[in-house]
Short mmCIF file of C-alpha atoms in Angstrom, two decimals:
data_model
loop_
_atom_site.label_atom_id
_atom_site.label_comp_id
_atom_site.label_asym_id
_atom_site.label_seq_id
_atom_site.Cartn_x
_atom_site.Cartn_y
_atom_site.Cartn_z
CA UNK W 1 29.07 0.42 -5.10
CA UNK W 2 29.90 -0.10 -1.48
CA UNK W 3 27.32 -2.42 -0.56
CA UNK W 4 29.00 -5.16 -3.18
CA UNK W 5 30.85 -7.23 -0.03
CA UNK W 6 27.47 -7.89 1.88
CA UNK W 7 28.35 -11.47 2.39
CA UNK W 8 24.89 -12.68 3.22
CA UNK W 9 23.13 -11.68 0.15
CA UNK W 10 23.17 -14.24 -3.28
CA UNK W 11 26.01 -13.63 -5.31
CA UNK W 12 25.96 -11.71 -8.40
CA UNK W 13 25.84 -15.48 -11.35
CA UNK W 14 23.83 -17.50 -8.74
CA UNK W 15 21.27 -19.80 -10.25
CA UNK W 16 18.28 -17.54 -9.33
CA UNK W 17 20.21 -14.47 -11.67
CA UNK W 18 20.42 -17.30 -14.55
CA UNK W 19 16.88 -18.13 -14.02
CA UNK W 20 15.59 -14.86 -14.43
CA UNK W 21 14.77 -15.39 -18.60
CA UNK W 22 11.69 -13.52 -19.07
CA UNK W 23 8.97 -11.59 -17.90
CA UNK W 24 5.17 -13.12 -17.73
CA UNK W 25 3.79 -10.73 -19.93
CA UNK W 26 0.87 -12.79 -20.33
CA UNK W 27 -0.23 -11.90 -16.64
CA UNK W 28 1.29 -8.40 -16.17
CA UNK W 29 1.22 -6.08 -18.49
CA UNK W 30 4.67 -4.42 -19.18
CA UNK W 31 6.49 -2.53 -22.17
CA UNK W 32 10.57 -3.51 -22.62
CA UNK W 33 11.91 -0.94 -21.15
CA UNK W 34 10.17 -1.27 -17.78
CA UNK W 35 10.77 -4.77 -18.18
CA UNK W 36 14.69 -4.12 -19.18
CA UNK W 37 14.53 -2.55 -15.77
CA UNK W 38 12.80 -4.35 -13.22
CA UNK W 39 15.41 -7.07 -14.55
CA UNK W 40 18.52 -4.70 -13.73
CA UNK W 41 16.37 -3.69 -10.61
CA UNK W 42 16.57 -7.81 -9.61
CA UNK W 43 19.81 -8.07 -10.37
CA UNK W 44 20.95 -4.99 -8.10
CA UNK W 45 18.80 -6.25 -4.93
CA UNK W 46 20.18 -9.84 -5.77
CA UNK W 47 23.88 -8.30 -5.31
CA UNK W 48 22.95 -5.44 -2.67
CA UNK W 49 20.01 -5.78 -1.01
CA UNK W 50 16.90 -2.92 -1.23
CA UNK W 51 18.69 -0.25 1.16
CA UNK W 52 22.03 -0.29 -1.05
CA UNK W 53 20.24 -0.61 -4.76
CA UNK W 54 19.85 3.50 -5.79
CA UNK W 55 17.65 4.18 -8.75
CA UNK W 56 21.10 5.22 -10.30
CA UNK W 57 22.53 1.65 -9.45
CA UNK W 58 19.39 -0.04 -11.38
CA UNK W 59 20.06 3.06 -14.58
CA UNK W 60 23.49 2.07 -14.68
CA UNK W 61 22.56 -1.86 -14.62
CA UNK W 62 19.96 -1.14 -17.36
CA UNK W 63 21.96 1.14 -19.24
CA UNK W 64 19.16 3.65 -19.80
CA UNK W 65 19.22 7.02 -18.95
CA UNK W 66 18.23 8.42 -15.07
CA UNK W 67 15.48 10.02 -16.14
CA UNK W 68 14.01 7.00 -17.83
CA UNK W 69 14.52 5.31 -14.09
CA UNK W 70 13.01 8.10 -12.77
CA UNK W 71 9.74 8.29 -15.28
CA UNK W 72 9.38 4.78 -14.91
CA UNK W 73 9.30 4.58 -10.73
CA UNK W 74 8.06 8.13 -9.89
CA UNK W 75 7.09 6.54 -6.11
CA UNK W 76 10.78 5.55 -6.20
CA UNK W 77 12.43 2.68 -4.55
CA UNK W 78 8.41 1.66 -3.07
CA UNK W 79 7.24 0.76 -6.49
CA UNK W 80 10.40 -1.12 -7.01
CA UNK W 81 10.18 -3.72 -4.24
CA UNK W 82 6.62 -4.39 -5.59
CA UNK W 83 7.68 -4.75 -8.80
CA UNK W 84 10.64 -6.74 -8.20
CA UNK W 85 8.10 -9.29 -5.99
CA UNK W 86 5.54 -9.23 -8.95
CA UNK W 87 8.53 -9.92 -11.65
CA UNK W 88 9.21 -13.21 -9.56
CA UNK W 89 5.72 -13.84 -8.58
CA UNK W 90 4.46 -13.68 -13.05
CA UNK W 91 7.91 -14.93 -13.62
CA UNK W 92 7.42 -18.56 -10.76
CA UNK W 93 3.33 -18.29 -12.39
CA UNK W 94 5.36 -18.61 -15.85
CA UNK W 95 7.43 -21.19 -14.95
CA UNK W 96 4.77 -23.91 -13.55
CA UNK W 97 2.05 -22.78 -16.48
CA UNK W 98 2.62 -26.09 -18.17
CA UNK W 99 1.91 -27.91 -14.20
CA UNK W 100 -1.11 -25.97 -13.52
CA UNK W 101 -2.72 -26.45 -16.59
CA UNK W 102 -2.34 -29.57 -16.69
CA UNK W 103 -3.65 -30.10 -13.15
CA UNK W 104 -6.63 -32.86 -13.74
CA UNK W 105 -8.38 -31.41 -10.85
CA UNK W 106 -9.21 -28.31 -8.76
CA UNK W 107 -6.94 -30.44 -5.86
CA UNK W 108 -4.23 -31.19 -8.49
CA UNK W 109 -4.24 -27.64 -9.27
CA UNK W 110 -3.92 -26.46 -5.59
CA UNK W 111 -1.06 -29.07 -4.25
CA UNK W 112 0.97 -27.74 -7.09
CA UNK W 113 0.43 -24.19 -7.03
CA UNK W 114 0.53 -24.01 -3.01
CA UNK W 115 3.86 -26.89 -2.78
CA UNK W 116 5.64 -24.43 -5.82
CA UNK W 117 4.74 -20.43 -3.77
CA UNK W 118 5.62 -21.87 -0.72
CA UNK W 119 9.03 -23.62 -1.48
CA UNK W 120 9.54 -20.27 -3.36
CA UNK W 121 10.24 -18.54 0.20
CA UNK W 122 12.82 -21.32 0.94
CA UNK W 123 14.68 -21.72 -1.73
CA UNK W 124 14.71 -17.95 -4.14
CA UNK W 125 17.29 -17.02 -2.75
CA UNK W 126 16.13 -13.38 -3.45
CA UNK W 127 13.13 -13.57 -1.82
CA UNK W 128 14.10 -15.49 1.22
CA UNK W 129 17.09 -12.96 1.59
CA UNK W 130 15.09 -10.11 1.68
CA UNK W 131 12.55 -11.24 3.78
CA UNK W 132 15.26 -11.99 6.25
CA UNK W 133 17.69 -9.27 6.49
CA UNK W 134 15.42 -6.31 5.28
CA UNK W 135 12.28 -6.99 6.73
CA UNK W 136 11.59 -3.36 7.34
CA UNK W 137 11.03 -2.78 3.30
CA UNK W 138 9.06 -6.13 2.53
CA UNK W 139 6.85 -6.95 5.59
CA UNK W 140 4.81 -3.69 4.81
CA UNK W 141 3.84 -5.14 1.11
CA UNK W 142 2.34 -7.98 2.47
CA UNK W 143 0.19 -6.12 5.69
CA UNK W 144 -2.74 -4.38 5.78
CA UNK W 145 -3.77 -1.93 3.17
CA UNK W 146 -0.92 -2.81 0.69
CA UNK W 147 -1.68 -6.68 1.08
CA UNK W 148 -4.60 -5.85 -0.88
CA UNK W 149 -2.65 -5.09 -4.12
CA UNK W 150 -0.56 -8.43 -3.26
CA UNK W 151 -4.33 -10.53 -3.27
CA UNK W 152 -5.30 -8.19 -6.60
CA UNK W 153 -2.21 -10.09 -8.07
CA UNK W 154 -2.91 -13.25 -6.68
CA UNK W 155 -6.35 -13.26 -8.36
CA UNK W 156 -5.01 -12.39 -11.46
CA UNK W 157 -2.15 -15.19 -11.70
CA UNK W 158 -4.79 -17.57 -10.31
CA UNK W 159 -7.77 -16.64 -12.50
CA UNK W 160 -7.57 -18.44 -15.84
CA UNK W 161 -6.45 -21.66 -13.99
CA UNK W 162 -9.28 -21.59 -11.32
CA UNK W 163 -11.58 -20.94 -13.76
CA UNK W 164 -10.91 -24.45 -15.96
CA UNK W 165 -12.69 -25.46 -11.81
CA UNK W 166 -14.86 -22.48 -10.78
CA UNK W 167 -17.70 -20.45 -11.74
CA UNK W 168 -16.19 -16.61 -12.34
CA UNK W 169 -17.82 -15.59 -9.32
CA UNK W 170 -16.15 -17.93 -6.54
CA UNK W 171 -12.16 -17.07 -8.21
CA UNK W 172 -11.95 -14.05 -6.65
CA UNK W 173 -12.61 -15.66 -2.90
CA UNK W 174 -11.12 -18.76 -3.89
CA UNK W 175 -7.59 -16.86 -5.09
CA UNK W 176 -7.94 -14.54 -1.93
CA UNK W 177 -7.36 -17.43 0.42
CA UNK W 178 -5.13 -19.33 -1.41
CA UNK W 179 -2.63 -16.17 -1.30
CA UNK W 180 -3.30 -15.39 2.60
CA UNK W 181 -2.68 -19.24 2.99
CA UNK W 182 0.89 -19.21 1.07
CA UNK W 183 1.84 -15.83 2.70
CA UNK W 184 1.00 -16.71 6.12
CA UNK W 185 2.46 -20.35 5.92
CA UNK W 186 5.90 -18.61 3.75
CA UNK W 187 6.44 -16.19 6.38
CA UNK W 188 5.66 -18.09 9.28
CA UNK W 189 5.93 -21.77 8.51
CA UNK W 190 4.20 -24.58 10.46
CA UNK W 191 5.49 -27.85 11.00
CA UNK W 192 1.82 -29.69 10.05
CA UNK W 193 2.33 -27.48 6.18
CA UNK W 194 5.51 -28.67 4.87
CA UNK W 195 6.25 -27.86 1.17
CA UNK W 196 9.02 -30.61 1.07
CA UNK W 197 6.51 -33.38 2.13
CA UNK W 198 3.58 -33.71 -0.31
CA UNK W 199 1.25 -35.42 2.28
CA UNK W 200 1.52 -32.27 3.98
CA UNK W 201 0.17 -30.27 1.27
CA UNK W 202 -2.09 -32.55 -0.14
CA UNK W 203 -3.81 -32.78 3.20
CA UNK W 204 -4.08 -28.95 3.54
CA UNK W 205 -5.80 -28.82 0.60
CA UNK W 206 -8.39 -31.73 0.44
CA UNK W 207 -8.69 -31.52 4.42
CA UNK W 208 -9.18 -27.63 4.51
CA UNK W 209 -9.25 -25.44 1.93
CA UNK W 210 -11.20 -27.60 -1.03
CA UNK W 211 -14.38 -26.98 1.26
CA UNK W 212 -14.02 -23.45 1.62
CA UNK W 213 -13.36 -22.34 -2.32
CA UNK W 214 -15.63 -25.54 -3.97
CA UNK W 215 -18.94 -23.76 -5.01
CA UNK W 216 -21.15 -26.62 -3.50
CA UNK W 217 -20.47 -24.85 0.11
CA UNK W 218 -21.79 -21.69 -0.83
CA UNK W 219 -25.14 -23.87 -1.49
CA UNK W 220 -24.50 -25.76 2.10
CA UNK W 221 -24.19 -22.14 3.17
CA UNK W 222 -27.52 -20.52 2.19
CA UNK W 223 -29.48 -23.44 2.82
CA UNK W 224 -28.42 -23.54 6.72
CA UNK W 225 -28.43 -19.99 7.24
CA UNK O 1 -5.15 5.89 25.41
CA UNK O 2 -2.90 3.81 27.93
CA UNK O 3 -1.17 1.69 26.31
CA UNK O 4 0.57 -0.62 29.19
CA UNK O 5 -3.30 -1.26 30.55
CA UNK O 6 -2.79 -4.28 29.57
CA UNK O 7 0.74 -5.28 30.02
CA UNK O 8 2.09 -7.82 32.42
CA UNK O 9 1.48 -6.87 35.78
CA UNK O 10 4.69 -8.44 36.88
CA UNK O 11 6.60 -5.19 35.10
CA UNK O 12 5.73 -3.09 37.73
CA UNK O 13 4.31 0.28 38.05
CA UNK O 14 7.86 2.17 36.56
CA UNK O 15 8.08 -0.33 33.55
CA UNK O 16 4.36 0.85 33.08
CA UNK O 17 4.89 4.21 33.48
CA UNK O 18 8.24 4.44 30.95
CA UNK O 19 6.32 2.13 28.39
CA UNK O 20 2.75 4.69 28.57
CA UNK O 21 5.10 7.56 28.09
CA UNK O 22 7.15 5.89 25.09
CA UNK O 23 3.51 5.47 23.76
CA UNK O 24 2.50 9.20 24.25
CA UNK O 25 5.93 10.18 22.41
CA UNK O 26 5.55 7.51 19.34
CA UNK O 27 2.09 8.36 18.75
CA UNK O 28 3.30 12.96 18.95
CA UNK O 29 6.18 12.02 17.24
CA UNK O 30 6.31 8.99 15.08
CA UNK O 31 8.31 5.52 16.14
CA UNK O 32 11.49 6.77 14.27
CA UNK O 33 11.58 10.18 16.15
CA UNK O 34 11.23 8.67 19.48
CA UNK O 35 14.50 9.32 21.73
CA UNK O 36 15.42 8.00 25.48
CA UNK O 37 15.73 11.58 26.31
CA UNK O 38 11.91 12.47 25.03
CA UNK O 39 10.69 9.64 26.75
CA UNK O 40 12.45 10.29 30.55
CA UNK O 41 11.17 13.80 30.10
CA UNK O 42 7.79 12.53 29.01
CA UNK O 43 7.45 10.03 32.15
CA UNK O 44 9.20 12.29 34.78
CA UNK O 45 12.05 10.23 35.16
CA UNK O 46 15.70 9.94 34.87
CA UNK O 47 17.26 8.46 31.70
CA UNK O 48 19.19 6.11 34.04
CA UNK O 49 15.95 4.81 35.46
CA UNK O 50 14.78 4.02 31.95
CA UNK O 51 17.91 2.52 31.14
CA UNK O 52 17.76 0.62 34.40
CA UNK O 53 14.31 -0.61 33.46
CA UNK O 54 15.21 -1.35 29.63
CA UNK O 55 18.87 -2.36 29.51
CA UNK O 56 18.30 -3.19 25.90
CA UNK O 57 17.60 0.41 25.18
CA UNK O 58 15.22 2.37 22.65
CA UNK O 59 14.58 -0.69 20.25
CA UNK O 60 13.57 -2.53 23.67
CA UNK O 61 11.33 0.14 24.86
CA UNK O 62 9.53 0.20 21.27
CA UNK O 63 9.30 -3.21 21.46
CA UNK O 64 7.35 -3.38 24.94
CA UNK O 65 5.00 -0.43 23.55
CA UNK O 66 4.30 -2.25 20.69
CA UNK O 67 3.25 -5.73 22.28
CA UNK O 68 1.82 -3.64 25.15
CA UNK O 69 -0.64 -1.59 22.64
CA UNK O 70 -1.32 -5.08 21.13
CA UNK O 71 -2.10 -6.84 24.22
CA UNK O 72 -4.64 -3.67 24.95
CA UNK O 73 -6.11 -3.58 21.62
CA UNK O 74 -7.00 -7.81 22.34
CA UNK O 75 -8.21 -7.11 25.21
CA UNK O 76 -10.59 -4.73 24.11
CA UNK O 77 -11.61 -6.84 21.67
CA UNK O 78 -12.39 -9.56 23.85
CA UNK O 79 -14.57 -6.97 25.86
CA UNK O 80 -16.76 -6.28 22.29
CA UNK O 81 -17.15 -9.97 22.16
CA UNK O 82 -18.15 -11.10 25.76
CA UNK O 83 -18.54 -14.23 26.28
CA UNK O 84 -19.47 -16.57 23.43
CA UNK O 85 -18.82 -20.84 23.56
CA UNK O 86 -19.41 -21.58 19.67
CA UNK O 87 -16.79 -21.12 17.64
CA UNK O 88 -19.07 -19.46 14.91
CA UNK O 89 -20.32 -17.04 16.54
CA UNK O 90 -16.62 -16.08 18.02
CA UNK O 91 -14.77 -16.08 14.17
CA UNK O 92 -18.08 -13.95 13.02
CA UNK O 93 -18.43 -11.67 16.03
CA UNK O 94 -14.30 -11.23 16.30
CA UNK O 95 -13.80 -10.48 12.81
CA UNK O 96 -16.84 -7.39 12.84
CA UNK O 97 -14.96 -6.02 16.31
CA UNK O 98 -11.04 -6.50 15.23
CA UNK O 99 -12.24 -4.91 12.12
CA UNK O 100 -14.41 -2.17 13.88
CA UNK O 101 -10.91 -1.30 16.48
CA UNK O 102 -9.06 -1.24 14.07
CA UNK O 103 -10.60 1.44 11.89
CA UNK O 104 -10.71 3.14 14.90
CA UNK O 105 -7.36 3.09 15.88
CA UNK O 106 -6.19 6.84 15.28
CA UNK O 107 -2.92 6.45 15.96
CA UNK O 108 -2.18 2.23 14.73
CA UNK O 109 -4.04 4.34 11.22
CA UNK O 110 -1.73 7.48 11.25
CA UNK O 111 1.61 5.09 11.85
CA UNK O 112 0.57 2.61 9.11
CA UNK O 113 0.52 5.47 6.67
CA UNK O 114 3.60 7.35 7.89
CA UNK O 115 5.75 4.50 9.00
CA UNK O 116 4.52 1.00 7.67
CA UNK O 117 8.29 0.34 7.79
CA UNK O 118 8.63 0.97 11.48
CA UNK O 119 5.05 -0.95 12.61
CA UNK O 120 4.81 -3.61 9.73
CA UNK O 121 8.44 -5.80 11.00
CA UNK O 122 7.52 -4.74 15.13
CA UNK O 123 3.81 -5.83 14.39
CA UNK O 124 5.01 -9.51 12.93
CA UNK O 125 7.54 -10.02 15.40
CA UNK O 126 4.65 -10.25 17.92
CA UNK O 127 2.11 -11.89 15.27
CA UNK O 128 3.56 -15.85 16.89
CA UNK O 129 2.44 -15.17 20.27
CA UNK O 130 -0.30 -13.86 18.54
CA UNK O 131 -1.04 -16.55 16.28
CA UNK O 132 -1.00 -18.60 19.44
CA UNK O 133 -2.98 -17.29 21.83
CA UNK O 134 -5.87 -16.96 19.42
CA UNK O 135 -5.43 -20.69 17.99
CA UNK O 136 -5.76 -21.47 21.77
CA UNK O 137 -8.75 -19.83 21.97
CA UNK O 138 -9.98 -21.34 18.78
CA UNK O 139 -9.25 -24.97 19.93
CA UNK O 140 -10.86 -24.68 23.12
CA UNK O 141 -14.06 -23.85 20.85
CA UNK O 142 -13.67 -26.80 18.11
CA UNK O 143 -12.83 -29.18 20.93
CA UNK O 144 -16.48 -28.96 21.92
CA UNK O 145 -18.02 -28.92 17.84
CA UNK O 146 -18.44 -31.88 15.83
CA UNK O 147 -15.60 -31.39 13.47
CA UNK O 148 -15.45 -33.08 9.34
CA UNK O 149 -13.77 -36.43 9.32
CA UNK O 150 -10.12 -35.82 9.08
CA UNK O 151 -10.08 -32.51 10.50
CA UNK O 152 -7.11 -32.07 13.84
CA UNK O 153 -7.85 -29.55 16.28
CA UNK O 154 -4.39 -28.41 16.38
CA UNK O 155 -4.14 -28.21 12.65
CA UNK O 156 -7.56 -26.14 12.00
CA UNK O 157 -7.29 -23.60 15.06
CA UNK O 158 -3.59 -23.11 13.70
CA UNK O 159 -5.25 -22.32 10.02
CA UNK O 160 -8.51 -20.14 11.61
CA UNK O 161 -5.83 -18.38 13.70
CA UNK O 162 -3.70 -16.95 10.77
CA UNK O 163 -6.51 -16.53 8.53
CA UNK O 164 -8.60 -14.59 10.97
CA UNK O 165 -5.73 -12.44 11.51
CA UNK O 166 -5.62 -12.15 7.64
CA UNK O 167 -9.18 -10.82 6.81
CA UNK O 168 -8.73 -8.54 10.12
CA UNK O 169 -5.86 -7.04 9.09
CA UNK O 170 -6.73 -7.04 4.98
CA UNK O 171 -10.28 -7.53 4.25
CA UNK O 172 -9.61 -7.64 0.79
CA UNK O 173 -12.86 -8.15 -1.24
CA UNK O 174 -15.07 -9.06 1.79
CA UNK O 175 -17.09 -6.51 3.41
CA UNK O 176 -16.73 -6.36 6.50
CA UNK O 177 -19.26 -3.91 7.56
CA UNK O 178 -21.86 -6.33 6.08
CA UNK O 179 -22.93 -9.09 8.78
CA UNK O 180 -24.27 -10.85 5.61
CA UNK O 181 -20.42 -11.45 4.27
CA UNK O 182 -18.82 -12.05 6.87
CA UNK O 183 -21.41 -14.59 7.77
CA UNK O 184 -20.20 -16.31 4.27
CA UNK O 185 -16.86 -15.95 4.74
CA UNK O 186 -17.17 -18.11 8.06
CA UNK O 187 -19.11 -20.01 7.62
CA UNK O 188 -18.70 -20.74 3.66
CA UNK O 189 -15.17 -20.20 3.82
CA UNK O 190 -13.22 -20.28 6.98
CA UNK O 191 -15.23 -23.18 8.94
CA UNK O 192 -16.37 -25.09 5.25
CA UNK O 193 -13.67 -27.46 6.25
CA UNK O 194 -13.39 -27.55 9.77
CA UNK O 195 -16.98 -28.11 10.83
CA UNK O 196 -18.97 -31.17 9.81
CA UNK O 197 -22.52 -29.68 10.00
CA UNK O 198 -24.23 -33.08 8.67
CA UNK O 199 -22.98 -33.03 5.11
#
């Protein structure tokens, strides 16, 4: 593999590769094999970026056959950023489970969610890595038509712990904007939304966003209209 | 289409002229096809003169087309809206005409399916100044509105800015062809926090 000396990338044993421990198969559905190799698949891009990872690389990696690679990503290396990205996303969801549910209150719920996506995009060092140097294969996942498989996601990592705060109807809005507000504030951070300063956060939420998702609007809404 | 209509007048009738032909050739050919040569031959002109005009080469020239077609397509937009002073009625009637354009934008459609990895990076390198120039538009609007206690100006045309951008670009489950929804997601969702409408 050529592509092994690309200084800029994470290191094959960095603490994101130890971290990745398991799958969240209670939010995406996936048998072990796939699962064996969107694993290899996240350890190839951590070592070589998108553009140097071959399905053969991730086979290899895996130690399953090509055509198994092949069976399991027929739209080829496409469908492997996306399911790298929704690994990390279920596997992140996983990991602060035990925060979110615990969240007393829908604003709880939100400063921890928002504060643990956002800080995702500064510190994973996959993510952040490929964001930066190949932006050509991971803007277009998060733009126009194929957003809309990124917010189908959201709403189903967000649904069982916006419902403990919302009727059914109002999670599919309420998970909508909460994923356009990480995405736009991780790609293009402001200095007023600062995951590193809880005030920040905190004040997004209760100032802005607790209006718009909090089913008592929707009321304020019909009534003035 | 003319795709420098509504680029800086300061670049000049050649820049204009190189930058509408680059557009004529990335819209026949795809962005990735496009070559110096194509373009000169396009425009009538001599390579030199569009190296002249573009020291920084092809990935400059895409570059202008790109922010030039965006710059048209915002203008345009602000045509289909006219002139409106509340901020409501601007998020509402913007969203319906952004949405609307871009629909009907043959060729922004045919490159997002052929070459979202050409558009998608040139598209957010522009999406600041974009960002901007729509939050300043924004704040000019909430500095006249009563706004919730606690609410900046800065902070919330920043927030409507991206957002709007958001919904145009992905309406996701929102219907935007329905003046009913969109009328909810402005008013219920986008300005629930912004304006203080005697809660």
């Amino acid at each position: 593999m050529t592509g092994a000396t690309t200084p800029d990338l994470a290191p094959p044993g960095s603490a994101t590769l130890a971290a990745v421990d398991g799958w969240a198969s209670d939010y995406v559905t996936i048998d072990g094999t796939e699962r064996r190799l969107v694993e290899a698949a996240l350890r190839c891009v951590t070592r070589w970026g998108i553009r140097k990872t071959s399905l053969d690389d991730i086979a290899r990696e895996a130690a399953v056959s090509r055509a198994t690679v092949y069976r399991m990503f027929p739209g080829g290396k496409d469908r492997l950023v996306e399911a790298v990205f929704c690994h990390e996303a279920g596997r992140l969801f996983h990991e602060i489970d035990a925060d979110l549910a615990n969240a007393a209150t829908l604003e709880e719920l939100l400063v921890s969610g928002i504060t643990a996506m956002l800080r995702v995009v500064d510190d994973h060092a996959v993510v952040s890595s490929l964001i930066r140097h190949e932006p050509d294969l991971v803007l277009p996942h998060f733009a126009f038509h194929q957003l809309g498989r990124v917010l189908d996601l959201a709403e189903g990592l967000c649904r069982p712990h916006l419902e403990r705060f919302l009727p059914p109807a109002d999670v599919r809005p309420a998970a909508e904007l909460l994923a356009r507000v990480v995405l736009t504030f991780g790609f293009r951070p402001a200095a007023w939304v600062d995951p590193h300063d809880p005030d920040s956060i905190r004040r997004l939420v209760s100032t802005y966003l607790l209006p718009a998702i909090t089913p008592s609007t929707d009321t304020h809404v019909l009534e003035t209209t | 289409m003319s795709a420098a209509a509504a680029a800086s007048p300061a670049t000049g009738t050649t820049h204009r002229r190189i930058v509408d032909a680059a557009y004529a050739c990335m819209a026949r050919d795809g962005i990735a096809e496009v070559t110096l040569e194509d373009v000169a031959r396009q425009a009538g002109l001599a390579r030199a003169t569009i190296y002249r005009a573009f020291p920084g080469g092809r990935d400059e020239l895409v570059a202008a087309v790109v922010a030039a077609a965006v710059a048209e397509f915002f203008a345009g937009l602000q045509a289909d809206i006219g002139e409106v002073a509340d901020v409501t009625s601007l998020l509402e009637r913007g969203l319906v005409a952004a949405r609307r354009r871009l629909d009907e934008h043959a060729v922004l459609q045919r490159t997002l399916q052929a070459e979202a990895d050409q558009i998608v990076p040139q598209l957010a390198t522009v999406m600041p100044v974009i960002v901007e120039l729509l939050a300043a538009e924004l704040a000019s609007r909430l500095a006249r509105e009563r706004l919730r206690p606690g609410v900046e100006v800065g902070e919330a045309a920043d927030l409507l800015a991206r957002l709007a951008l958001s919904f145009i670009g992905t309406p996701g489950a929102w219907d935007m062809d329905d003046p009913a929804a969109v009328r909810r997601l402005v008013r219920g969702q986008l300005l629930a926090g912004v304006l203080d409408e005697g809660r």
